[in-house]
PDB file of C-alpha atoms in Angstrom:
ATOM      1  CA  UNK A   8      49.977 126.650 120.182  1.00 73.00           C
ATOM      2  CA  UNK A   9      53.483 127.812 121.535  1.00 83.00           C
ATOM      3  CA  UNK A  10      56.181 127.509 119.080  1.00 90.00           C
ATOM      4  CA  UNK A  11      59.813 126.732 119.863  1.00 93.00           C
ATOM      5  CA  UNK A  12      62.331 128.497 118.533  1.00 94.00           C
ATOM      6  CA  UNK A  13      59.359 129.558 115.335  1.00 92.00           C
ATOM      7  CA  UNK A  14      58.544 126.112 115.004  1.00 91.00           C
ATOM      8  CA  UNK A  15      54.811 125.076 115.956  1.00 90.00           C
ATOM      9  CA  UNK A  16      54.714 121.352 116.869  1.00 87.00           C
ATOM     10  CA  UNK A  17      52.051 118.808 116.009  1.00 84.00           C
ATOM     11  CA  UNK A  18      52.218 116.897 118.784  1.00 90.00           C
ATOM     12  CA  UNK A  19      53.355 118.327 122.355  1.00 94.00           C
ATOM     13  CA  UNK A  20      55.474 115.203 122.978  1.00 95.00           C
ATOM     14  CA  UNK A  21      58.614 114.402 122.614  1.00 95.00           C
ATOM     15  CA  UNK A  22      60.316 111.302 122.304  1.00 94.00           C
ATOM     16  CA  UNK A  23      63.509 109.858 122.939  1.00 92.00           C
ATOM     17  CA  UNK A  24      65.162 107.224 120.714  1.00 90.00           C
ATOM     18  CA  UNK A  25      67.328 105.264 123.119  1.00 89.00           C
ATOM     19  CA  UNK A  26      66.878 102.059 125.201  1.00 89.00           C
ATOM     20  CA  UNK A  27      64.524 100.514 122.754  1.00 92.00           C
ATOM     21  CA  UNK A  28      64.112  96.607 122.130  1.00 92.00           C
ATOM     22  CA  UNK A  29      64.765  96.759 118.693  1.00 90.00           C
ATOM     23  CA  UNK A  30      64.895  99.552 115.830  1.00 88.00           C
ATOM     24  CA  UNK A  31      61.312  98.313 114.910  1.00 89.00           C
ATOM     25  CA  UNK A  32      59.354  98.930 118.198  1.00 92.00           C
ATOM     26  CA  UNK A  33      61.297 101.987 117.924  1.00 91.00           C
ATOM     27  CA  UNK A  34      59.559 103.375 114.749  1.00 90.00           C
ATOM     28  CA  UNK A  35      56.428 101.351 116.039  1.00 91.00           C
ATOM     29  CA  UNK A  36      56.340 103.525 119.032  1.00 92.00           C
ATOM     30  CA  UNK A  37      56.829 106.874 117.193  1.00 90.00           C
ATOM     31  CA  UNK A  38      53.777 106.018 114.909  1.00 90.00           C
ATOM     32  CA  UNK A  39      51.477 104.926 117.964  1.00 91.00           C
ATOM     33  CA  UNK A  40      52.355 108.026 119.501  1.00 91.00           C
ATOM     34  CA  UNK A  41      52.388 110.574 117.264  1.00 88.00           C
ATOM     35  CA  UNK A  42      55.286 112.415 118.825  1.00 91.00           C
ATOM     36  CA  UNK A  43      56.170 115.633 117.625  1.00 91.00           C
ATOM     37  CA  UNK A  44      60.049 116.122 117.971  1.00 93.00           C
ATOM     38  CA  UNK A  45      62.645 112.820 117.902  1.00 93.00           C
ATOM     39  CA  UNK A  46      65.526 113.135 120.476  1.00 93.00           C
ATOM     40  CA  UNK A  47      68.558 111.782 119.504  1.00 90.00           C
ATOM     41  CA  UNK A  48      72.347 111.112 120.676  1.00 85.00           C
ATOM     42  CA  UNK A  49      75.290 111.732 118.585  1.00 73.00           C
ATOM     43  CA  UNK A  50      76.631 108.750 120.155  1.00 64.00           C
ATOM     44  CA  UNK A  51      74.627 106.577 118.337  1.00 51.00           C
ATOM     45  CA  UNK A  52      75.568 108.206 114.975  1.00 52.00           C
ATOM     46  CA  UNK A  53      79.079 108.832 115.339  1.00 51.00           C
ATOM     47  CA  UNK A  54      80.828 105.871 114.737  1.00 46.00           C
ATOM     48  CA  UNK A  55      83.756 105.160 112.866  1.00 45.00           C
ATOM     49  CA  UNK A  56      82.377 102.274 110.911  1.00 51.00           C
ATOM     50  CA  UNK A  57      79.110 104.256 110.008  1.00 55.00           C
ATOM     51  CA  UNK A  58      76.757 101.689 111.704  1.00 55.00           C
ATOM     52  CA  UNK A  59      74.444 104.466 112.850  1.00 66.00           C
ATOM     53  CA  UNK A  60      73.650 105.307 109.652  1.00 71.00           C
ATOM     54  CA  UNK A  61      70.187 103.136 109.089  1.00 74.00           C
ATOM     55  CA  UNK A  62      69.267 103.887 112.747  1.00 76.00           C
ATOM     56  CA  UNK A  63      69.542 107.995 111.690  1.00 78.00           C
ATOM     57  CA  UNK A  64      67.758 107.190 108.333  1.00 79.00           C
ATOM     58  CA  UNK A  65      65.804 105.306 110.094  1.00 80.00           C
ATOM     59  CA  UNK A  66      64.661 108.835 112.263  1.00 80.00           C
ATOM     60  CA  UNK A  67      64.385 111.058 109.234  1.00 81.00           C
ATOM     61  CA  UNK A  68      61.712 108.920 108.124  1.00 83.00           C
ATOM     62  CA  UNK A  69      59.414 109.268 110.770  1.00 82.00           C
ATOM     63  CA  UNK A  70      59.169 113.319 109.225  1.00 82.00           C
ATOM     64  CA  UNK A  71      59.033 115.202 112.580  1.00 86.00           C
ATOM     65  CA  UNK A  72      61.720 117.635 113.769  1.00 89.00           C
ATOM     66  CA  UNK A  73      64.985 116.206 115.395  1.00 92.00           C
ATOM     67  CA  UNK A  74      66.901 117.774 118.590  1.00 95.00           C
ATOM     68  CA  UNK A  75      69.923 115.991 118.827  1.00 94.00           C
ATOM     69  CA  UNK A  76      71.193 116.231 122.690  1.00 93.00           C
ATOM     70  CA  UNK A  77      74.797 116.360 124.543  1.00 93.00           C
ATOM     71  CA  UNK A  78      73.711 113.454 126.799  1.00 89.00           C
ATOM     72  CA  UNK A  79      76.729 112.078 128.912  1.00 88.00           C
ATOM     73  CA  UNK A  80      78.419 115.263 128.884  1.00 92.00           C
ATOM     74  CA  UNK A  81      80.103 116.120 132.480  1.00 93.00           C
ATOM     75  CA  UNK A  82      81.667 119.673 131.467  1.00 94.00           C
ATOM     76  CA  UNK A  83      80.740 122.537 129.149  1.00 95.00           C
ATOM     77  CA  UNK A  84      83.731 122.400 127.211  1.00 95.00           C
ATOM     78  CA  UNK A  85      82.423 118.821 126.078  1.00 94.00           C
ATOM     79  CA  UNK A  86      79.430 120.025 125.205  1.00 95.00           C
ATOM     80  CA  UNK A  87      79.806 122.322 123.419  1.00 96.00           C
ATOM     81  CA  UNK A  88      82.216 120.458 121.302  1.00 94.00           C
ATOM     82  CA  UNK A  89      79.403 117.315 121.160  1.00 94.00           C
ATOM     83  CA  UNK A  90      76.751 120.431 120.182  1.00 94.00           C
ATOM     84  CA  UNK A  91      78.873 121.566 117.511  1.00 94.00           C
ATOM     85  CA  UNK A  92      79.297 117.905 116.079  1.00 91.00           C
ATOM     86  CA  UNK A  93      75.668 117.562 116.265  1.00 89.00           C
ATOM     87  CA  UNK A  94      74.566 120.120 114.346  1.00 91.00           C
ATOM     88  CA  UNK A  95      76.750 118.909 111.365  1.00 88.00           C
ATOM     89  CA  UNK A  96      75.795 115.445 111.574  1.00 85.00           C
ATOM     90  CA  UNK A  97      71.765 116.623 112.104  1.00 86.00           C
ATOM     91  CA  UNK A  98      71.912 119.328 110.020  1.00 87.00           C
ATOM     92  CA  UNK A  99      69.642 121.907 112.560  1.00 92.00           C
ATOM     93  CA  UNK A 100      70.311 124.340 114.984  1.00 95.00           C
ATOM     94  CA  UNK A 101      68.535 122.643 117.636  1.00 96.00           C
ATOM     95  CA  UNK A 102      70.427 121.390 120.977  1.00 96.00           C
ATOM     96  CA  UNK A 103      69.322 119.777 123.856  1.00 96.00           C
ATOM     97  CA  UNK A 104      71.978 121.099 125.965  1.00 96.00           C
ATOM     98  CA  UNK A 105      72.975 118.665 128.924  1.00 94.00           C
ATOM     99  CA  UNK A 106      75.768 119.455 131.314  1.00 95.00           C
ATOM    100  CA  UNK A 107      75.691 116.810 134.255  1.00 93.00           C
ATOM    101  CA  UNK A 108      76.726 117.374 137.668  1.00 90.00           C
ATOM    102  CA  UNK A 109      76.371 114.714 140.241  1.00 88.00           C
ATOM    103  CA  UNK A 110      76.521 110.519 139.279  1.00 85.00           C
ATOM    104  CA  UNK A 111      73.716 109.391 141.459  1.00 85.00           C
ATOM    105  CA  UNK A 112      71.175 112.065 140.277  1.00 86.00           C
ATOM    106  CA  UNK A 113      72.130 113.175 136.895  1.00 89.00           C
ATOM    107  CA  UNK A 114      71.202 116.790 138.058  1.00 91.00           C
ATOM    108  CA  UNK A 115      72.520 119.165 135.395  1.00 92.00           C
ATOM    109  CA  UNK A 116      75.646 121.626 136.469  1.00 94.00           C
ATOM    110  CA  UNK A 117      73.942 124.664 136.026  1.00 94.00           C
ATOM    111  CA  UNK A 118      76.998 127.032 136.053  1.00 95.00           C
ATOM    112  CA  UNK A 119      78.746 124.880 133.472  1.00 95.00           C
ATOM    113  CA  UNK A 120      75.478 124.756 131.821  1.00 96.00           C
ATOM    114  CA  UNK A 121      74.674 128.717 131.564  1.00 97.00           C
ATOM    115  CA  UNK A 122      78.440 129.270 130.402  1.00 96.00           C
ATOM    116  CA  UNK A 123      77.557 126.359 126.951  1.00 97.00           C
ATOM    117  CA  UNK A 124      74.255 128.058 126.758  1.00 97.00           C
ATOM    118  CA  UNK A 125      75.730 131.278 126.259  1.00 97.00           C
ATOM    119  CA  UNK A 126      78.887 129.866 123.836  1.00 97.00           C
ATOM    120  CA  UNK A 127      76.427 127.863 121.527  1.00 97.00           C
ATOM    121  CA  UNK A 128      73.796 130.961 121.184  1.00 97.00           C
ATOM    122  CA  UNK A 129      76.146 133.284 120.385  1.00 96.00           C
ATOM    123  CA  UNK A 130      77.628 130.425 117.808  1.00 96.00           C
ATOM    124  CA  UNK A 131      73.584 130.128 116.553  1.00 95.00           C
ATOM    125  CA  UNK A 132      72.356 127.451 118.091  1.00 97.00           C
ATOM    126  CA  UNK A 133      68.556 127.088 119.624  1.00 97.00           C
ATOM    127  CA  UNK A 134      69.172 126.161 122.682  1.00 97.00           C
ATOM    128  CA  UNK A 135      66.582 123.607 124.679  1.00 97.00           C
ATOM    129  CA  UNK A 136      68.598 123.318 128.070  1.00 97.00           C
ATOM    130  CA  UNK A 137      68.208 120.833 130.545  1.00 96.00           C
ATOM    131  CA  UNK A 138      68.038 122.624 133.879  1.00 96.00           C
ATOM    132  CA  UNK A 139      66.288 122.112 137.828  1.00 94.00           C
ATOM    133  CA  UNK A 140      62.971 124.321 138.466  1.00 93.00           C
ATOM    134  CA  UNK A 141      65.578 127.007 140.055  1.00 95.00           C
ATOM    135  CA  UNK A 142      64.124 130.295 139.210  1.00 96.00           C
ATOM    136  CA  UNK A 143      67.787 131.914 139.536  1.00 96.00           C
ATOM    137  CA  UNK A 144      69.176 129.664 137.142  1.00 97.00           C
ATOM    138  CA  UNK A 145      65.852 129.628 134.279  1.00 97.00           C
ATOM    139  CA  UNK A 146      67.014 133.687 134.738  1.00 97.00           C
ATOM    140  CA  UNK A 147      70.045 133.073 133.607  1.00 97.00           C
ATOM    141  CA  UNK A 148      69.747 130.507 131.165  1.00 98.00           C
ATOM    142  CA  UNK A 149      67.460 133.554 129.523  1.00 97.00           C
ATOM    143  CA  UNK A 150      69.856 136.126 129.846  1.00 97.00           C
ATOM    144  CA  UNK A 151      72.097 133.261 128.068  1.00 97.00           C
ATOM    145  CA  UNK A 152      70.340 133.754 125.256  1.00 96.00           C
ATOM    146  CA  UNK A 153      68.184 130.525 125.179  1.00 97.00           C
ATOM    147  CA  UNK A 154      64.219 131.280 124.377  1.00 97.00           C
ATOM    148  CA  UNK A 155      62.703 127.741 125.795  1.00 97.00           C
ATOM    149  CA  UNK A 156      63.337 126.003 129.461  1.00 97.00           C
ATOM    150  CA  UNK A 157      63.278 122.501 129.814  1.00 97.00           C
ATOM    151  CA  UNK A 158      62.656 121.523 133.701  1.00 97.00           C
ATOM    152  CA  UNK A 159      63.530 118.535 135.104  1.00 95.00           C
ATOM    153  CA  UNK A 160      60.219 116.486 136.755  1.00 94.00           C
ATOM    154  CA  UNK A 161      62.701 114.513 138.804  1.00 93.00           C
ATOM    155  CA  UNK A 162      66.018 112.467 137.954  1.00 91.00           C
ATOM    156  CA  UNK A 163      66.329 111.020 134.854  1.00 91.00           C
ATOM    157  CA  UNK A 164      65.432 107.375 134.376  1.00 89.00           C
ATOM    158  CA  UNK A 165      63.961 108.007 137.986  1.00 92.00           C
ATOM    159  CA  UNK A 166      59.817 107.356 136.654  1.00 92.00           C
ATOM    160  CA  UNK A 167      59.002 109.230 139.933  1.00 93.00           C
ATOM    161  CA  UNK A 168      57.108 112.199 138.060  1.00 93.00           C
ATOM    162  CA  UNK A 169      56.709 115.602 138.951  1.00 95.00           C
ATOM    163  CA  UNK A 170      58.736 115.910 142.623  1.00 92.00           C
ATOM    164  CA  UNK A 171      58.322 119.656 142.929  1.00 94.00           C
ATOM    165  CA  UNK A 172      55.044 120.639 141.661  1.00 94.00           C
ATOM    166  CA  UNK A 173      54.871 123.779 143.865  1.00 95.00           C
ATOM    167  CA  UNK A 174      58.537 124.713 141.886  1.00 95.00           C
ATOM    168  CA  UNK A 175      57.310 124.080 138.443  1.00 96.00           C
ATOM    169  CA  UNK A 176      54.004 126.126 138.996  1.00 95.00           C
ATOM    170  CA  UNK A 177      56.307 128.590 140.117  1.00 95.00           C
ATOM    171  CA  UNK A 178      58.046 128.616 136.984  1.00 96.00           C
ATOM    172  CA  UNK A 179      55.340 128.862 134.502  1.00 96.00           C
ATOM    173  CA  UNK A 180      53.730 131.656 136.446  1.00 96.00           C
ATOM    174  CA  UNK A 181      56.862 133.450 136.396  1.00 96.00           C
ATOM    175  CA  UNK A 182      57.641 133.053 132.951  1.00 96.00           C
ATOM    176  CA  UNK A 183      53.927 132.899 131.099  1.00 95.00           C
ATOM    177  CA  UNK A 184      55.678 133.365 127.792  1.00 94.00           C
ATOM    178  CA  UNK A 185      58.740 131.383 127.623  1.00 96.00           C
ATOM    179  CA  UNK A 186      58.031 127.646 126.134  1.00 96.00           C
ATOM    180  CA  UNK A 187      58.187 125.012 128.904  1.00 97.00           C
ATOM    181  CA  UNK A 188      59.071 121.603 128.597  1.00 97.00           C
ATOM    182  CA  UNK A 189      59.237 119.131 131.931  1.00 96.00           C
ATOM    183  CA  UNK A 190      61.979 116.611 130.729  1.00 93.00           C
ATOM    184  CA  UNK A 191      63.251 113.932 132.719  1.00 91.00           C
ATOM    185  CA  UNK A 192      61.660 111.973 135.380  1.00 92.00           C
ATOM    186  CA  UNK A 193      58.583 111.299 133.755  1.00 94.00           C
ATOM    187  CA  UNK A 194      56.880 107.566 134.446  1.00 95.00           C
ATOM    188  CA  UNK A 195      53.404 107.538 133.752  1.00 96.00           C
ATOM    189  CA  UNK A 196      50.944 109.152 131.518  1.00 97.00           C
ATOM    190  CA  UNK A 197      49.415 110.731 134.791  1.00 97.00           C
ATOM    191  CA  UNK A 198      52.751 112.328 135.129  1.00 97.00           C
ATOM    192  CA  UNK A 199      52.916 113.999 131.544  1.00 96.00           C
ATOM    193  CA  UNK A 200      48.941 114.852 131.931  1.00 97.00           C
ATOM    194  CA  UNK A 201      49.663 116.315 134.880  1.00 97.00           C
ATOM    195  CA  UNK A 202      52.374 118.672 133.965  1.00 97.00           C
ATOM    196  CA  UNK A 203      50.472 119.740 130.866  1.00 97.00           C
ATOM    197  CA  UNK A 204      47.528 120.259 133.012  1.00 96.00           C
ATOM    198  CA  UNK A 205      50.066 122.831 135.142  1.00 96.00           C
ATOM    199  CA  UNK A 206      50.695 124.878 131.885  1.00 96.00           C
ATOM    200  CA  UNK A 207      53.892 123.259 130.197  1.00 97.00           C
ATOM    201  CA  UNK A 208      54.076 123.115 126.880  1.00 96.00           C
ATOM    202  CA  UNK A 209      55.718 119.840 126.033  1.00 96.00           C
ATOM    203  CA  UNK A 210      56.582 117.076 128.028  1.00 97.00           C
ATOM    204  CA  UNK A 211      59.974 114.931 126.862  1.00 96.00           C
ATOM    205  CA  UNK A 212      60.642 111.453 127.776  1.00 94.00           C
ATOM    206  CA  UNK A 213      61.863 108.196 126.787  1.00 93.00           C
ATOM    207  CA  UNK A 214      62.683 105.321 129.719  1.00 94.00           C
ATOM    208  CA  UNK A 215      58.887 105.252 130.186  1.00 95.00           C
ATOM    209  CA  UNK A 216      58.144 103.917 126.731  1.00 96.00           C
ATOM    210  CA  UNK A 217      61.082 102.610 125.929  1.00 94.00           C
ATOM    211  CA  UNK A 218      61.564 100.225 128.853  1.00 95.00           C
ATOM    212  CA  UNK A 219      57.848  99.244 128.912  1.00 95.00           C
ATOM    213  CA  UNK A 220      56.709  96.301 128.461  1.00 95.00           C
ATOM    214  CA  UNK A 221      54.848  96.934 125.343  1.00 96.00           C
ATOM    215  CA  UNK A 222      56.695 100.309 124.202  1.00 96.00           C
ATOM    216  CA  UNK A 223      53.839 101.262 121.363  1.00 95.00           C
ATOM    217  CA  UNK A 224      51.034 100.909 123.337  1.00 95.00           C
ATOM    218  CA  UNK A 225      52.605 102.904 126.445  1.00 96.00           C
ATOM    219  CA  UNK A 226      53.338 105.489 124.026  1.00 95.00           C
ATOM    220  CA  UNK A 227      49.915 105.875 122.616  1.00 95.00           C
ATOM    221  CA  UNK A 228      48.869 106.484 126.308  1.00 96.00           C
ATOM    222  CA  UNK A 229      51.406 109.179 126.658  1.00 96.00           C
ATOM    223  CA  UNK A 230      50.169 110.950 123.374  1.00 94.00           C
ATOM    224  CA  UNK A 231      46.505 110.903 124.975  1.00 95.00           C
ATOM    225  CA  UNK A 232      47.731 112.108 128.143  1.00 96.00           C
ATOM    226  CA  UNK A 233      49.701 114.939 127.281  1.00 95.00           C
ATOM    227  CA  UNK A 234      46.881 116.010 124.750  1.00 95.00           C
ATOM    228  CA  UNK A 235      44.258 115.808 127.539  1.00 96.00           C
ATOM    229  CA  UNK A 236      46.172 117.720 130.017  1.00 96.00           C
ATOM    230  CA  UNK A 237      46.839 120.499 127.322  1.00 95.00           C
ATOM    231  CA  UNK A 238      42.659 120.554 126.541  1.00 95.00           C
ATOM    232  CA  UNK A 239      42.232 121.007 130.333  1.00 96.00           C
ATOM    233  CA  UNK A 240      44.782 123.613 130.856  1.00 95.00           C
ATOM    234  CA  UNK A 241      42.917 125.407 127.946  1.00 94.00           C
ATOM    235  CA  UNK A 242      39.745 125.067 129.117  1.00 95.00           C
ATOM    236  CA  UNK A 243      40.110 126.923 132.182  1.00 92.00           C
ATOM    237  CA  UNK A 244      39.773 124.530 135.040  1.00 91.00           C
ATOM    238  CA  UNK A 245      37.835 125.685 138.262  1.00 89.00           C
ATOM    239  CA  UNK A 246      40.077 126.229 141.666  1.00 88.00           C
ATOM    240  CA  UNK A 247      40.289 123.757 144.205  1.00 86.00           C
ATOM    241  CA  UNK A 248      38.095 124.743 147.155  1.00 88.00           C
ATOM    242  CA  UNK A 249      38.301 123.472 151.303  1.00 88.00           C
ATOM    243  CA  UNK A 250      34.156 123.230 151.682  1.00 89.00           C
ATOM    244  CA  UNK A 251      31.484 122.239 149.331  1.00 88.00           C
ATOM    245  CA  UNK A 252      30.039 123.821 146.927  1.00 84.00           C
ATOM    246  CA  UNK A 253      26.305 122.704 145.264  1.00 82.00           C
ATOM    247  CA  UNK A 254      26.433 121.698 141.851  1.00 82.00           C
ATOM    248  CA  UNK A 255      22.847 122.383 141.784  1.00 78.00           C
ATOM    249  CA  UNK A 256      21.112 125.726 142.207  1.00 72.00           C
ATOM    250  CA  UNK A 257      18.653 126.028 145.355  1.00 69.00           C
ATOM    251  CA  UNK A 258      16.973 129.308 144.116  1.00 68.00           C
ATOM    252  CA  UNK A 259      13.571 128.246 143.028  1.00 67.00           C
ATOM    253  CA  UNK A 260      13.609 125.158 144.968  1.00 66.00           C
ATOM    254  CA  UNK A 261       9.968 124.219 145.583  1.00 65.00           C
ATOM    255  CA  UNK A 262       9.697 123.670 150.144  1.00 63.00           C
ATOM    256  CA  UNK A 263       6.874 121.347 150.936  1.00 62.00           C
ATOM    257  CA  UNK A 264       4.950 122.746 153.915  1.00 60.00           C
TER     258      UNK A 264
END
C-alpha cells in the first residue's frame, strides 16, 4: 500500500464534498463508499457568519483524513494565501494545490503552480498538486519539493475519463515510486478502474457522485471499481497480444487415425 506523505490510506478513493443535494446524501455517500481522504474547500468554511461550521463538523465525523484544496484560485500568490488559511482552519499540512490557467478547461498554470509548490513546502506543507500528465512539469513539481503527483484524467467536471492514457502510463513508468493520483475528469467507475488498473494509486473525484442521480449508490460503484482495478494491477495482468493464443495445451492431445 503506497502511503502519502507517511500516511497509508484505507480506501484508495477520494472524495470531494461539493455539489451535493443535501448535507445528508453527502455523509450518505461517504459511508456507501468508504472513501479514504475527504476533499474540502475553504470556501465553504470561511464565512463570516460561521455557517460552515456544521457542514466541517459534519466532515470530521466521517473519521478519514481531510485535504483541504485552493480550488478557484487563478494565481499563486492566491494560493498560497488560501493554503495558508487552510491549514489553520483544517488543522493539517495537507494541500491540494490548484493554480488555474485557462476558463474553458480549468487546466492548471503549471509555472504559477511549481512557484506555490515550492513557497508552501518550504513553509511545511504536503503538497498534493493538481498538474497535466507533462513529464517536464511532474519534474519540477518534484524538484519543488512535493512527494505525490496528482494528474489530471481530463478537465474537471468534464466526466470524459482518462483522455491521454498513453501520457499517464508514461508517467507511472517514469516515476514507479512517487504516489499517483488521476484527479479530475473522472465519470464512470470504468474510468477510476481503469486508471487503477494502469498503476495509480488513488483516484479523486466528486461531480461523478455528486451530480448522480442517486449519489450513494454511484459511490459504492466507484469504491468497487477503484478496489478492483488496484487487485488487477497487483495481480500481474498478462500483455495484450495481435494473434491468438490457446488457452488449452495441445501437447498430449490424443489424434484419431
Amino acid at each position: 500500500m503506497r502511503e502519502f506523505y507517511g500516511t497509508p490510506l484505507a480506501n484508495p478513493l477520494m472524495l470531494g464534498t461539493a455539489q451535493y443535494p443535501s448535507p445528508a446524501i453527502l455523509a450518505e455517500a461517504f459511508r456507501c463508499s468508504g472513501a479514504g481522504v475527504a476533499t474540502v474547500s475553504l470556501r465553504r468554511e470561511s464565512g463570516a457568519d460561521r455557517a460552515g461550521q456544521d457542514f466541517w463538523a459534519m466532515i470530521a465525523d466521517l473519521g478519514v483524513p481531510v485535504l483541504p484544496n485552493t480550488a478557484g484560485c487563478h494565481s499563486a500568490k492566491e494560493a498560497i494565501t488560501t493554503a495558508h488559511m487552510a491549514r489553520e482552519v483544517f488543522d493539517t499540512p495537507w494541500i491540494k494545490l490548484e493554480v488555474i490557467g485557462h476558463t474553458d478547461t480549468l487546466q492548471p498554470d503549471v509555472f504559477a503552480l511549481v512557484e506555490a509548490a515550492r513557497v508552501l513546502s518550504e513553509e511545511g506543507f504536503q503538497v498534493f498538486p493538481y498538474t497535466t500528465e507533462d513529464l517536464v512539469v511532474a519534474e519540477k513539481l518534484l524538484h519543488a519539493g512535493c512527494e505525490v503527483l496528482m494528474p489530471w484524467g481530463a478537465p474537471i467536471g468534464s466526466g470524459l475519463g482518462l483522455a491521454n492514457e498513453y501520457a499517464l502510463r508514461s508517467m507511472r513508468a517514469h516515476f514507479p515510486d512517487v504516489p499517483l493520483v488521476v484527479d479530475a475528469g473522472i465519470g464512470l467507475p470504468s474510468h477510476a478502474a481503469r486508471a487503477m488498473e494502469l498503476g495509480f494509486d488513488a483516484v479523486l473525484l466528486n461531480t461523478a457522485v455528486a451530480k448522480a442521480g442517486d449519489p450513494a449508490m454511484m459511490a459504492k460503484a466507484f469504491s468497487r471499481a477503484v478496489l478492483a482495478g488496484q487487485a488487477a494491477y497487483e495481480a500481474d495482468p498478462i500483455e495484450p497480444r495481435d494473434m491468438a493464443a490457446p488457452s488449452t495445451p495441445v501437447i498430449g492431445k490424443a489424434f484419431l487415425e
